Coordinates of C-alpha atoms in Angstrom, one line a residue:
X2 CA 0.0 0.0 -0.1
X3 CA 2.9 2.4 0.9
X4 CA 4.4 1.7 -2.4
X5 CA 1.2 2.8 -4.2
X6 CA 1.0 5.9 -2.1
X7 CA 4.6 6.8 -2.7
X8 CA 4.1 6.4 -6.5
X9 CA 1.2 8.9 -6.2
X10 CA 3.4 11.2 -4.2
X11 CA 6.1 11.1 -6.8
X12 CA 3.5 11.6 -9.5
X13 CA 2.3 14.6 -7.5
X14 CA 5.7 16.0 -7.7
X15 CA 5.9 15.8 -11.3
X16 CA 2.5 17.4 -11.9
X17 CA 3.1 20.1 -9.3
X18 CA 6.4 21.1 -11.1
X19 CA 4.3 22.0 -14.1
X20 CA 4.1 18.6 -15.9
X21 CA 0.4 18.0 -15.6
X22 CA -1.0 14.6 -16.0
X23 CA -2.0 13.7 -19.6
X24 CA -5.0 11.7 -20.9
X25 CA -8.2 11.1 -18.9
X26 CA -6.6 10.7 -15.6
X27 CA -5.8 14.3 -15.2
X28 CA -9.3 15.5 -16.1
X29 CA -11.1 13.2 -13.7
X30 CA -13.1 15.0 -11.0
X31 CA -11.3 15.2 -7.6
X32 CA -13.2 15.4 -4.4
X33 CA -11.3 17.8 -2.1
X34 CA -10.1 16.3 1.3
X35 CA -12.6 17.3 3.9
X36 CA -11.7 19.3 7.0
X37 CA -12.5 18.7 10.8
X38 CA -14.1 22.1 11.0
X39 CA -13.5 23.5 14.6
X40 CA -14.3 27.2 14.5
X41 CA -14.9 30.3 12.4
X42 CA -12.3 33.1 12.2
X43 CA -13.1 36.7 13.2
X44 CA -9.6 38.0 12.6
X45 CA -6.9 36.8 10.2
X46 CA -3.2 37.8 10.2
X47 CA -0.9 37.0 7.4
X48 CA 2.8 36.6 8.2
X49 CA 6.1 36.3 6.2
X50 CA 8.4 33.7 7.5
X51 CA 12.0 34.0 6.4
X52 CA 14.1 30.9 7.1
X53 CA 17.9 30.8 6.7
X54 CA 19.8 27.5 6.2
X55 CA 23.5 28.2 7.2
X56 CA 24.8 24.9 5.8
X57 CA 23.4 25.9 2.3
X58 CA 23.9 29.7 2.9
X59 CA 20.4 30.0 1.5
X60 CA 17.3 32.0 2.7
X61 CA 13.6 31.1 1.7
X62 CA 10.5 33.1 2.4
X63 CA 7.3 31.4 3.4
X64 CA 3.9 32.8 3.9
X65 CA 1.6 31.7 6.8
X66 CA -1.8 32.7 8.2
X67 CA -3.2 32.9 11.6
X68 CA -6.9 32.4 11.7
X69 CA -8.4 33.2 15.2
X70 CA -11.8 32.2 16.3
X71 CA -13.7 32.2 19.6
X72 CA -12.6 28.7 20.7
X73 CA -9.6 27.8 18.6
X74 CA -7.0 29.4 16.3
X75 CA -5.2 27.9 13.3
X76 CA -1.6 28.7 12.0
X77 CA -1.1 27.2 8.6
X78 CA 0.3 27.7 5.0
X79 CA -1.2 30.7 3.3
X80 CA -0.9 29.1 0.0
X81 CA -3.2 26.2 1.2
X82 CA -5.7 28.8 2.4
X83 CA -5.8 30.4 -1.0
X84 CA -6.1 26.9 -2.7
X85 CA -9.1 26.1 -0.4
X86 CA -10.6 29.5 -1.3
X87 CA -10.4 28.8 -5.0
X88 CA -11.9 25.4 -4.6
X89 CA -14.9 26.9 -2.9
X90 CA -15.4 29.5 -5.5
X91 CA -13.8 29.2 -8.9
X92 CA -13.9 25.2 -8.8
X93 CA -16.9 24.7 -6.7
X94 CA -18.7 22.9 -9.5
X95 CA -15.9 20.8 -10.9
X96 CA -12.4 20.2 -9.7
X97 CA -10.0 18.0 -11.6
X98 CA -6.7 16.5 -10.6
X99 CA -4.9 18.8 -13.0
X100 CA -6.8 21.8 -11.5
X101 CA -5.7 20.8 -8.0
X102 CA -2.0 20.1 -8.7
X103 CA -1.8 23.3 -10.8
X104 CA -3.2 25.7 -8.3
X105 CA -1.3 23.9 -5.4
X106 CA 1.9 24.5 -7.3
X107 CA 1.1 28.1 -8.2
X108 CA 0.5 28.9 -4.6
X109 CA 3.2 26.7 -2.9
X110 CA 0.6 25.1 -0.9
X111 CA 1.3 22.6 1.9
X112 CA -1.3 21.3 4.4
X113 CA 0.4 21.3 7.8
X114 CA -1.2 23.3 10.6
X115 CA -0.9 24.1 14.2
X116 CA -4.3 24.3 16.2
X117 CA -4.4 26.0 19.6
X118 CA -7.4 25.4 21.8
X119 CA -8.0 28.8 23.3
X120 CA -10.0 27.5 26.2
X121 CA -7.4 24.9 27.5
X122 CA -3.8 24.5 27.5
X123 CA -3.4 22.3 24.5
X124 CA -1.8 22.7 21.0
X125 CA -2.1 20.1 18.2
X126 CA 0.4 20.0 15.5
X127 CA -0.5 18.4 12.0
X128 CA 2.5 17.8 9.8
X129 CA 4.2 15.4 7.3
X130 CA 7.4 13.6 6.8
X131 CA 7.5 12.6 3.1
X132 CA 4.3 10.5 2.6
X133 CA 3.5 9.8 6.3
X134 CA 1.3 12.4 8.0
X135 CA 1.6 13.0 11.8
X136 CA -0.2 14.6 14.7
X137 CA 1.1 15.4 18.2
X138 CA -0.3 17.2 21.0
X139 CA 1.5 19.3 23.8
X140 CA 0.7 21.9 26.5
X141 CA 0.8 25.4 25.4
X142 CA 4.3 26.6 26.1
X143 CA 4.7 28.7 29.2
X144 CA 7.3 31.0 27.7
X145 CA 8.8 33.2 30.3
X146 CA 8.9 36.6 28.6
X147 CA 10.9 39.6 29.8
X148 CA 9.0 42.9 28.8
X149 CA 11.0 46.0 27.6
X150 CA 10.1 49.7 27.0
X151 CA 11.1 49.9 23.4
X152 CA 8.3 50.3 20.9
X153 CA 7.9 50.1 17.1
X154 CA 5.0 50.2 14.5
X155 CA 4.0 47.2 12.5
X156 CA 0.8 47.2 10.2
X157 CA -0.1 50.5 11.8
X158 CA 0.0 49.1 15.4
X159 CA 2.3 50.4 18.1
X160 CA 4.1 47.2 19.3
X161 CA 6.1 46.5 22.5
X162 CA 9.3 44.5 22.8
X163 CA 9.5 41.3 24.7
X164 CA 12.4 38.6 24.9
X165 CA 12.8 35.0 26.0
X166 CA 14.7 31.8 25.4
X167 CA 12.5 29.1 24.0
X168 CA 13.6 25.5 22.9
X169 CA 17.2 26.5 22.1
X170 CA 16.8 29.9 20.6
X171 CA 16.8 33.4 22.0
X172 CA 13.8 35.3 20.7
X173 CA 12.7 38.9 20.4
X174 CA 9.1 39.6 19.7
X175 CA 6.9 42.6 19.3
X176 CA 3.4 42.4 20.5
X177 CA 0.6 44.8 19.4
X178 CA -2.4 46.5 21.2
X179 CA -4.7 43.9 19.6
X180 CA -6.0 42.1 22.7
X181 CA -5.2 38.5 21.7
X182 CA -2.6 36.3 23.5
X183 CA -1.6 34.7 20.3
X184 CA 0.9 35.0 17.5
X185 CA 2.8 33.2 14.7
X186 CA 3.7 29.5 15.3
X187 CA 3.7 28.5 19.0
X188 CA 4.1 32.1 20.3
X189 CA 1.7 33.7 22.6
X190 CA 1.1 34.4 26.3
X191 CA 1.7 38.2 26.0
X192 CA -0.9 41.1 26.4
X193 CA -1.4 41.6 22.7
X194 CA -1.1 39.8 19.3
X195 CA 2.6 39.2 18.4
X196 CA 3.3 40.9 14.9
X197 CA 7.1 40.1 14.7
X198 CA 9.5 37.5 16.0
X199 CA 13.0 36.8 15.3
X200 CA 15.8 34.6 16.9
X201 CA 19.1 36.3 17.7
X202 CA 20.7 34.5 14.8
X203 CA 18.2 35.9 12.4
X204 CA 17.7 32.3 11.2
X205 CA 13.9 32.5 11.6
X206 CA 12.0 35.8 11.3
X207 CA 8.2 36.1 11.3
X208 CA 6.6 39.4 10.5
X209 CA 2.8 40.3 10.0
X210 CA 2.1 41.9 6.6
X211 CA -1.7 42.1 6.7
X212 CA -4.4 42.0 9.4
X213 CA -8.0 41.7 8.5
X214 CA -11.4 40.6 9.6
X215 CA -12.1 36.8 9.1
X216 CA -15.3 34.8 8.5
X217 CA -13.9 31.5 7.3
X218 CA -14.4 28.1 9.0
X219 CA -11.2 26.3 9.6
X220 CA -9.7 23.0 11.0
X221 CA -7.2 20.4 10.0
X222 CA -7.5 18.2 6.9
X223 CA -9.1 14.8 7.5
X224 CA -6.1 12.6 6.8
X225 CA -5.1 9.4 8.5
X226 CA -2.6 10.7 10.9
X227 CA 0.0 8.8 12.8
X228 CA -0.1 9.9 16.5
X229 CA 3.3 10.7 17.9
X230 CA 5.2 13.0 20.2
X231 CA 7.0 16.3 19.4
X232 CA 10.4 14.8 20.1
X233 CA 9.7 11.8 17.8
X234 CA 8.3 13.9 15.0
X235 CA 11.2 16.4 15.1
X236 CA 13.6 13.5 15.0
X237 CA 11.9 11.9 12.0
X238 CA 11.6 15.1 10.1
X239 CA 15.3 15.9 10.9
X240 CA 16.4 12.4 9.7
X241 CA 14.5 12.8 6.4
X242 CA 15.7 16.3 5.7
X243 CA 19.4 15.5 6.4
X244 CA 19.4 11.9 4.9
X245 CA 16.5 11.6 2.5
X246 CA 17.9 8.7 0.5
X247 CA 17.8 6.5 3.5
X248 CA 14.0 6.9 3.9
X249 CA 13.3 6.4 0.2
X250 CA 15.6 3.4 0.0
X251 CA 13.4 1.3 2.5
X252 CA 12.2 -2.1 1.1
X253 CA 9.0 -1.8 -0.8
X254 CA 9.4 2.0 -1.4
X255 CA 11.3 1.9 -4.6
X256 CA 10.8 5.1 -6.7
X257 CA 10.0 4.7 -10.3
X258 CA 9.8 7.2 -13.1
X259 CA 6.9 7.5 -15.6
X260 CA 8.3 4.6 -17.7
X261 CA 8.6 2.2 -14.6
X262 CA 12.3 2.4 -14.2
X263 CA 13.7 2.6 -10.7
X264 CA 15.1 6.0 -9.8
X265 CA 18.1 6.1 -7.5
X266 CA 17.1 8.2 -4.4
X267 CA 19.0 11.6 -4.2
X268 CA 20.8 11.5 -0.8
X269 CA 21.6 15.4 -0.9
X270 CA 20.4 17.1 2.3
X271 CA 17.3 19.1 1.8
X272 CA 16.8 22.8 2.8
X273 CA 16.4 22.6 6.5
X274 CA 16.9 24.6 9.7
X275 CA 14.6 23.5 12.6
X276 CA 12.9 26.2 14.5
X277 CA 13.1 24.0 17.8
X278 CA 16.7 23.0 18.7
X279 CA 15.7 21.3 21.9

């Protein structure tokens, strides 16, 4: 079964890279994966997330969105948010596999997300290592912030400085006058919404670029998740990113090209700099 899934995953890469499926398969109707809808947003904040990989001397910029409801909040890929919006509007009547792969590629969409339960102390993280999808839960981090007098302006809001050490990195954040104890990624526990965060090495930088009213229902995609722990997931992700060929070389997971020929796995480390170092 995993070999079938892996073949589909590899095929997805080919199609997402601009080589759409040919023949009738690409034109088949595709039913979007359902979501476990948890809440409806009333405010949304879009962040840029700059990541620097010192081993490759390369920086990449990602875009995420924080959706905040009355009971839950979701922090996820903004490209996936746009794809879901397109499916609900432009492709509401008919969505084909080609449509899905094309718009996913155009928007750099990925479907990981971080759900915070605003009425309890729990966080649920939904993510993926190659073809395996994982979920783990943990308590909301009790980050010990130090408050400072400095201020700056972000997205039209006066923001105040706070600093803390969290899971191996020294962070400086700027929280606003918006009365939400929330922010990008796992950050929170401050008097206002965090609009900027960066570690002292400037390897991870989050900054709000847009704040707006929300009205969209949100929740994680309904996949078959493997339940794990934060530590085990981070170890599995690091192993795949630094040694991808080892995972792809497992028995029964041979990669084949479109002609059925076995492709030798590329063992070159992938772009990677984990945000959590401990």
